[in-house]
PDB file of C-alpha atoms in Angstrom:
ATOM      1  CA  UNK O 293       0.030  -0.019   0.008  1.00  0.00           C
ATOM      2  CA  UNK O 294       1.368   3.450  -0.738  1.00  0.00           C
ATOM      3  CA  UNK O 295       1.029   5.164   2.640  1.00  0.00           C
ATOM      4  CA  UNK O 296      -1.396   8.038   2.758  1.00  0.00           C
ATOM      5  CA  UNK O 297      -0.505  11.056   4.816  1.00  0.00           C
ATOM      6  CA  UNK O 298      -0.875   9.862   8.425  1.00  0.00           C
ATOM      7  CA  UNK O 299      -0.441  11.833  11.610  1.00  0.00           C
ATOM      8  CA  UNK O 300       1.664   8.999  13.358  1.00  0.00           C
ATOM      9  CA  UNK O 301       2.296  11.099  16.557  1.00  0.00           C
ATOM     10  CA  UNK O 302      -1.523  11.777  16.988  1.00  0.00           C
ATOM     11  CA  UNK O 303      -2.339   8.139  16.363  1.00  0.00           C
ATOM     12  CA  UNK O 304       0.277   7.015  18.920  1.00  0.00           C
ATOM     13  CA  UNK O 305      -1.359   9.304  21.516  1.00  0.00           C
ATOM     14  CA  UNK O 306      -4.762   7.968  20.646  1.00  0.00           C
ATOM     15  CA  UNK O 307      -3.595   4.299  21.109  1.00  0.00           C
ATOM     16  CA  UNK O 308      -1.769   5.136  24.462  1.00  0.00           C
ATOM     17  CA  UNK O 309      -3.141   3.616  27.537  1.00  0.00           C
ATOM     18  CA  UNK O 310      -2.062   2.017  30.850  1.00  0.00           C
ATOM     19  CA  UNK O 311      -4.428  -0.993  30.290  1.00  0.00           C
ATOM     20  CA  UNK O 312      -6.148  -2.925  27.415  1.00  0.00           C
ATOM     21  CA  UNK O 313      -9.282  -1.435  25.970  1.00  0.00           C
ATOM     22  CA  UNK O 314     -12.842  -2.735  26.434  1.00  0.00           C
ATOM     23  CA  UNK O 315     -14.611  -3.640  23.114  1.00  0.00           C
ATOM     24  CA  UNK O 316     -16.480  -0.401  22.989  1.00  0.00           C
ATOM     25  CA  UNK O 317     -13.272   1.584  23.612  1.00  0.00           C
ATOM     26  CA  UNK O 318     -11.711  -0.252  20.721  1.00  0.00           C
ATOM     27  CA  UNK O 319     -14.609   0.875  18.432  1.00  0.00           C
ATOM     28  CA  UNK O 320     -14.265   4.542  19.758  1.00  0.00           C
ATOM     29  CA  UNK O 321     -10.543   4.447  19.087  1.00  0.00           C
ATOM     30  CA  UNK O 322     -11.055   3.176  15.488  1.00  0.00           C
ATOM     31  CA  UNK O 323     -13.659   5.939  14.931  1.00  0.00           C
ATOM     32  CA  UNK O 324     -11.367   8.582  16.229  1.00  0.00           C
ATOM     33  CA  UNK O 325      -8.389   7.267  14.346  1.00  0.00           C
ATOM     34  CA  UNK O 326     -10.175   7.901  10.933  1.00  0.00           C
ATOM     35  CA  UNK O 327      -9.623  11.601  11.550  1.00  0.00           C
ATOM     36  CA  UNK O 328      -5.855  11.146  11.193  1.00  0.00           C
ATOM     37  CA  UNK O 329      -5.891   9.295   7.873  1.00  0.00           C
ATOM     38  CA  UNK O 330      -6.219  10.831   4.436  1.00  0.00           C
ATOM     39  CA  UNK O 331      -8.057   8.221   2.345  1.00  0.00           C
ATOM     40  CA  UNK O 332      -7.893  10.436  -0.777  1.00  0.00           C
ATOM     41  CA  UNK O 333      -4.208   9.620  -1.019  1.00  0.00           C
ATOM     42  CA  UNK O 334      -4.781   5.724  -0.924  1.00  0.00           C
ATOM     43  CA  UNK O 335      -3.348   3.611  -3.727  1.00  0.00           C
ATOM     44  CA  UNK O 336      -6.557   1.937  -5.055  1.00  0.00           C
ATOM     45  CA  UNK O 337      -4.952  -0.767  -7.221  1.00  0.00           C
ATOM     46  CA  UNK O 338      -4.662  -4.487  -6.410  1.00  0.00           C
ATOM     47  CA  UNK O 339      -6.909  -6.391  -4.060  1.00  0.00           C
ATOM     48  CA  UNK O 340      -6.325  -4.258  -0.995  1.00  0.00           C
ATOM     49  CA  UNK O 341      -3.930  -4.268   1.752  1.00  0.00           C
ATOM     50  CA  UNK O 342      -3.168  -3.633   5.496  1.00  0.00           C
ATOM     51  CA  UNK O 343      -1.289  -0.734   7.094  1.00  0.00           C
ATOM     52  CA  UNK O 344      -0.232  -0.791  10.803  1.00  0.00           C
ATOM     53  CA  UNK O 345      -1.213   2.580  12.341  1.00  0.00           C
ATOM     54  CA  UNK O 346       0.121   1.823  15.865  1.00  0.00           C
ATOM     55  CA  UNK O 347       1.086  -0.968  18.122  1.00  0.00           C
ATOM     56  CA  UNK O 348       1.939  -0.754  21.768  1.00  0.00           C
ATOM     57  CA  UNK O 349       1.616  -3.016  24.803  1.00  0.00           C
ATOM     58  CA  UNK O 350      -2.144  -2.640  25.130  1.00  0.00           C
ATOM     59  CA  UNK O 351      -3.515  -2.225  21.500  1.00  0.00           C
ATOM     60  CA  UNK O 352      -2.812  -2.001  17.885  1.00  0.00           C
ATOM     61  CA  UNK O 353      -4.661  -0.441  14.978  1.00  0.00           C
ATOM     62  CA  UNK O 354      -4.776  -1.281  11.260  1.00  0.00           C
ATOM     63  CA  UNK O 355      -6.035   0.591   8.174  1.00  0.00           C
ATOM     64  CA  UNK O 356      -7.514  -2.002   5.880  1.00  0.00           C
ATOM     65  CA  UNK O 357      -8.442  -1.475   2.196  1.00  0.00           C
ATOM     66  CA  UNK O 358     -10.566  -3.922   0.430  1.00  0.00           C
ATOM     67  CA  UNK O 359     -10.523  -2.976  -3.336  1.00  0.00           C
ATOM     68  CA  UNK O 360     -11.876  -6.406  -4.197  1.00  0.00           C
ATOM     69  CA  UNK O 361     -14.752  -8.024  -2.131  1.00  0.00           C
ATOM     70  CA  UNK O 362     -13.490 -10.221   0.555  1.00  0.00           C
ATOM     71  CA  UNK O 363     -15.072 -12.570   3.118  1.00  0.00           C
ATOM     72  CA  UNK O 364     -12.691 -13.190   6.162  1.00  0.00           C
ATOM     73  CA  UNK O 365     -14.390 -16.424   7.137  1.00  0.00           C
ATOM     74  CA  UNK O 366     -15.217 -17.301  10.676  1.00  0.00           C
ATOM     75  CA  UNK O 367     -12.324 -16.511  12.967  1.00  0.00           C
ATOM     76  CA  UNK O 368     -11.370 -15.484  16.526  1.00  0.00           C
ATOM     77  CA  UNK O 369      -8.665 -13.096  17.721  1.00  0.00           C
ATOM     78  CA  UNK O 370      -7.487 -15.389  20.583  1.00  0.00           C
ATOM     79  CA  UNK O 371      -8.674 -13.102  23.255  1.00  0.00           C
ATOM     80  CA  UNK O 372      -8.211  -9.742  21.703  1.00  0.00           C
ATOM     81  CA  UNK O 373     -11.252  -7.464  21.442  1.00  0.00           C
ATOM     82  CA  UNK O 374     -11.816  -5.587  18.246  1.00  0.00           C
ATOM     83  CA  UNK O 375     -13.419  -2.332  17.305  1.00  0.00           C
ATOM     84  CA  UNK O 376     -14.059  -1.594  13.619  1.00  0.00           C
ATOM     85  CA  UNK O 377     -14.876   1.755  11.947  1.00  0.00           C
ATOM     86  CA  UNK O 378     -15.941   1.818   8.409  1.00  0.00           C
ATOM     87  CA  UNK O 379     -14.366   4.751   6.660  1.00  0.00           C
ATOM     88  CA  UNK O 380     -15.713   4.069   2.996  1.00  0.00           C
ATOM     89  CA  UNK O 381     -17.882   1.470   1.582  1.00  0.00           C
ATOM     90  CA  UNK O 382     -19.746  -1.328   3.267  1.00  0.00           C
ATOM     91  CA  UNK O 383     -18.752  -4.149   5.640  1.00  0.00           C
ATOM     92  CA  UNK O 384     -20.890  -6.923   7.159  1.00  0.00           C
ATOM     93  CA  UNK O 385     -20.258  -8.452  10.578  1.00  0.00           C
ATOM     94  CA  UNK O 386     -21.657 -11.824  11.789  1.00  0.00           C
ATOM     95  CA  UNK O 387     -21.010 -13.751  14.894  1.00  0.00           C
ATOM     96  CA  UNK O 388     -20.944 -17.592  14.697  1.00  0.00           C
ATOM     97  CA  UNK O 389     -24.533 -18.576  15.656  1.00  0.00           C
ATOM     98  CA  UNK O 390     -25.346 -21.682  17.604  1.00  0.00           C
ATOM     99  CA  UNK O 391     -28.915 -22.729  18.099  1.00  0.00           C
ATOM    100  CA  UNK O 392     -30.381 -19.578  16.595  1.00  0.00           C
ATOM    101  CA  UNK O 393     -30.739 -17.571  13.357  1.00  0.00           C
ATOM    102  CA  UNK O 394     -27.762 -15.856  11.688  1.00  0.00           C
ATOM    103  CA  UNK O 395     -27.492 -12.175  12.479  1.00  0.00           C
ATOM    104  CA  UNK O 396     -25.289 -10.460   9.928  1.00  0.00           C
ATOM    105  CA  UNK O 397     -25.313  -6.716  10.235  1.00  0.00           C
ATOM    106  CA  UNK O 398     -24.349  -4.180   7.629  1.00  0.00           C
ATOM    107  CA  UNK O 399     -22.172  -1.160   8.495  1.00  0.00           C
ATOM    108  CA  UNK O 400     -21.698   1.801   6.077  1.00  0.00           C
ATOM    109  CA  UNK O 401     -19.468   4.827   6.171  1.00  0.00           C
ATOM    110  CA  UNK O 402     -19.135   6.483   9.691  1.00  0.00           C
ATOM    111  CA  UNK O 403     -20.440   3.401  11.494  1.00  0.00           C
ATOM    112  CA  UNK O 404     -18.538   1.403  14.104  1.00  0.00           C
ATOM    113  CA  UNK O 405     -19.011  -1.789  16.010  1.00  0.00           C
ATOM    114  CA  UNK O 406     -17.171  -3.875  18.584  1.00  0.00           C
ATOM    115  CA  UNK O 407     -16.773  -7.612  19.198  1.00  0.00           C
ATOM    116  CA  UNK O 408     -15.478  -9.267  22.347  1.00  0.00           C
ATOM    117  CA  UNK O 409     -12.167 -11.197  22.474  1.00  0.00           C
ATOM    118  CA  UNK O 410     -14.098 -14.325  23.426  1.00  0.00           C
ATOM    119  CA  UNK O 411     -16.124 -14.382  20.220  1.00  0.00           C
ATOM    120  CA  UNK O 412     -15.968 -16.082  16.883  1.00  0.00           C
ATOM    121  CA  UNK O 413     -17.100 -13.880  13.914  1.00  0.00           C
ATOM    122  CA  UNK O 414     -16.654 -13.208  10.210  1.00  0.00           C
ATOM    123  CA  UNK O 415     -16.629 -10.028   8.185  1.00  0.00           C
ATOM    124  CA  UNK O 416     -17.661  -9.695   4.536  1.00  0.00           C
ATOM    125  CA  UNK O 417     -16.253  -6.451   2.822  1.00  0.00           C
ATOM    126  CA  UNK O 418     -17.799  -5.058  -0.409  1.00  0.00           C
ATOM    127  CA  UNK O 419     -15.360  -3.922  -3.075  1.00  0.00           C
ATOM    128  CA  UNK O 420     -14.131  -0.463  -2.160  1.00  0.00           C
ATOM    129  CA  UNK O 421     -14.471  -0.686   1.664  1.00  0.00           C
ATOM    130  CA  UNK O 422     -11.888   1.066   3.869  1.00  0.00           C
ATOM    131  CA  UNK O 423     -11.853   0.126   7.547  1.00  0.00           C
ATOM    132  CA  UNK O 424      -9.856   0.739  10.665  1.00  0.00           C
ATOM    133  CA  UNK O 425      -9.585  -2.059  13.168  1.00  0.00           C
ATOM    134  CA  UNK O 426      -8.334  -1.693  16.742  1.00  0.00           C
ATOM    135  CA  UNK O 427      -7.456  -4.817  18.559  1.00  0.00           C
ATOM    136  CA  UNK O 428      -6.808  -4.844  22.380  1.00  0.00           C
ATOM    137  CA  UNK O 429      -4.526  -6.468  23.517  1.00  0.00           C
ATOM    138  CA  UNK O 430      -2.596  -6.790  20.208  1.00  0.00           C
ATOM    139  CA  UNK O 431      -3.390  -9.902  18.394  1.00  0.00           C
ATOM    140  CA  UNK O 432      -0.939 -12.776  19.113  1.00  0.00           C
ATOM    141  CA  UNK O 433      -2.751 -15.365  16.890  1.00  0.00           C
ATOM    142  CA  UNK O 434      -5.930 -15.820  14.785  1.00  0.00           C
ATOM    143  CA  UNK O 435      -7.989 -19.032  14.845  1.00  0.00           C
ATOM    144  CA  UNK O 436      -9.702 -19.906  11.530  1.00  0.00           C
ATOM    145  CA  UNK O 437     -12.861 -22.002  11.501  1.00  0.00           C
ATOM    146  CA  UNK O 438     -14.103 -24.534   8.928  1.00  0.00           C
ATOM    147  CA  UNK O 439     -16.015 -27.843   8.680  1.00  0.00           C
ATOM    148  CA  UNK O 440     -13.731 -30.658   7.949  1.00  0.00           C
ATOM    149  CA  UNK O 441     -15.104 -34.204   7.606  1.00  0.00           C
ATOM    150  CA  UNK O 442     -18.412 -33.012   9.094  1.00  0.00           C
ATOM    151  CA  UNK O 443     -16.846 -31.461  12.275  1.00  0.00           C
ATOM    152  CA  UNK O 444     -15.986 -27.851  13.206  1.00  0.00           C
ATOM    153  CA  UNK O 445     -12.206 -27.292  13.339  1.00  0.00           C
ATOM    154  CA  UNK O 446      -9.967 -24.527  14.401  1.00  0.00           C
ATOM    155  CA  UNK O 447      -6.649 -23.885  12.637  1.00  0.00           C
ATOM    156  CA  UNK O 448      -4.246 -21.401  14.174  1.00  0.00           C
ATOM    157  CA  UNK O 449      -2.898 -18.681  12.065  1.00  0.00           C
ATOM    158  CA  UNK O 450      -0.327 -15.837  12.317  1.00  0.00           C
ATOM    159  CA  UNK O 451      -1.673 -12.459  13.532  1.00  0.00           C
ATOM    160  CA  UNK O 452      -0.531 -10.593  10.475  1.00  0.00           C
ATOM    161  CA  UNK O 453      -2.000 -12.825   7.756  1.00  0.00           C
ATOM    162  CA  UNK O 454      -5.395 -12.696   6.160  1.00  0.00           C
ATOM    163  CA  UNK O 455      -8.055 -15.108   7.356  1.00  0.00           C
ATOM    164  CA  UNK O 456      -9.366 -17.569   4.753  1.00  0.00           C
ATOM    165  CA  UNK O 457     -13.101 -17.880   4.004  1.00  0.00           C
ATOM    166  CA  UNK O 458     -15.154 -20.664   5.476  1.00  0.00           C
ATOM    167  CA  UNK O 459     -17.236 -21.963   2.487  1.00  0.00           C
ATOM    168  CA  UNK O 460     -18.274 -25.273   4.068  1.00  0.00           C
ATOM    169  CA  UNK O 461     -19.267 -23.723   7.412  1.00  0.00           C
ATOM    170  CA  UNK O 462     -21.331 -20.981   5.601  1.00  0.00           C
ATOM    171  CA  UNK O 463     -22.888 -23.763   3.488  1.00  0.00           C
ATOM    172  CA  UNK O 464     -23.968 -25.628   6.647  1.00  0.00           C
ATOM    173  CA  UNK O 465     -25.283 -22.519   8.254  1.00  0.00           C
ATOM    174  CA  UNK O 466     -27.377 -21.585   5.192  1.00  0.00           C
ATOM    175  CA  UNK O 467     -28.700 -25.144   5.007  1.00  0.00           C
ATOM    176  CA  UNK O 468     -29.926 -24.937   8.537  1.00  0.00           C
ATOM    177  CA  UNK O 469     -31.896 -21.669   7.730  1.00  0.00           C
ATOM    178  CA  UNK O 470     -33.689 -23.354   4.845  1.00  0.00           C
TER     179      UNK O 470
END
């Protein structure tokens, strides 16, 4: 990603804390971080990318661009809460339902949400979405979920790699709703 003009000092102050953030504080920090990023200067070629805005002992923030539509698949953040702010475009967020209906929610420009570190969720980004994600504490690993041989499996992944889609798990959830 060609880095847009970013006020790194202001972002470092925004991320400063003497403790981890609660989920709603992550969403608030993601929303406030958007003021320090000039999205008009983003390189809009390729599938999209991730730019670290800050990382400290208690939190980290990422500017994510989604020039192509992308489903993250169901994943966890191994105990890190997340707050997401949609700067441009549309993103969908959905927890992993068990024993109830699916509840995907759409978020557009200017909207934010949070998710607890104990949860499993997926996000689906429409082409052209720009989002800011704040994790607290910083992500140490990501667990990816998929159905393998009829059973739900978790595969550990590195914190800085993209999460793969969960096509068999989505297919199973869709079949339950029919």
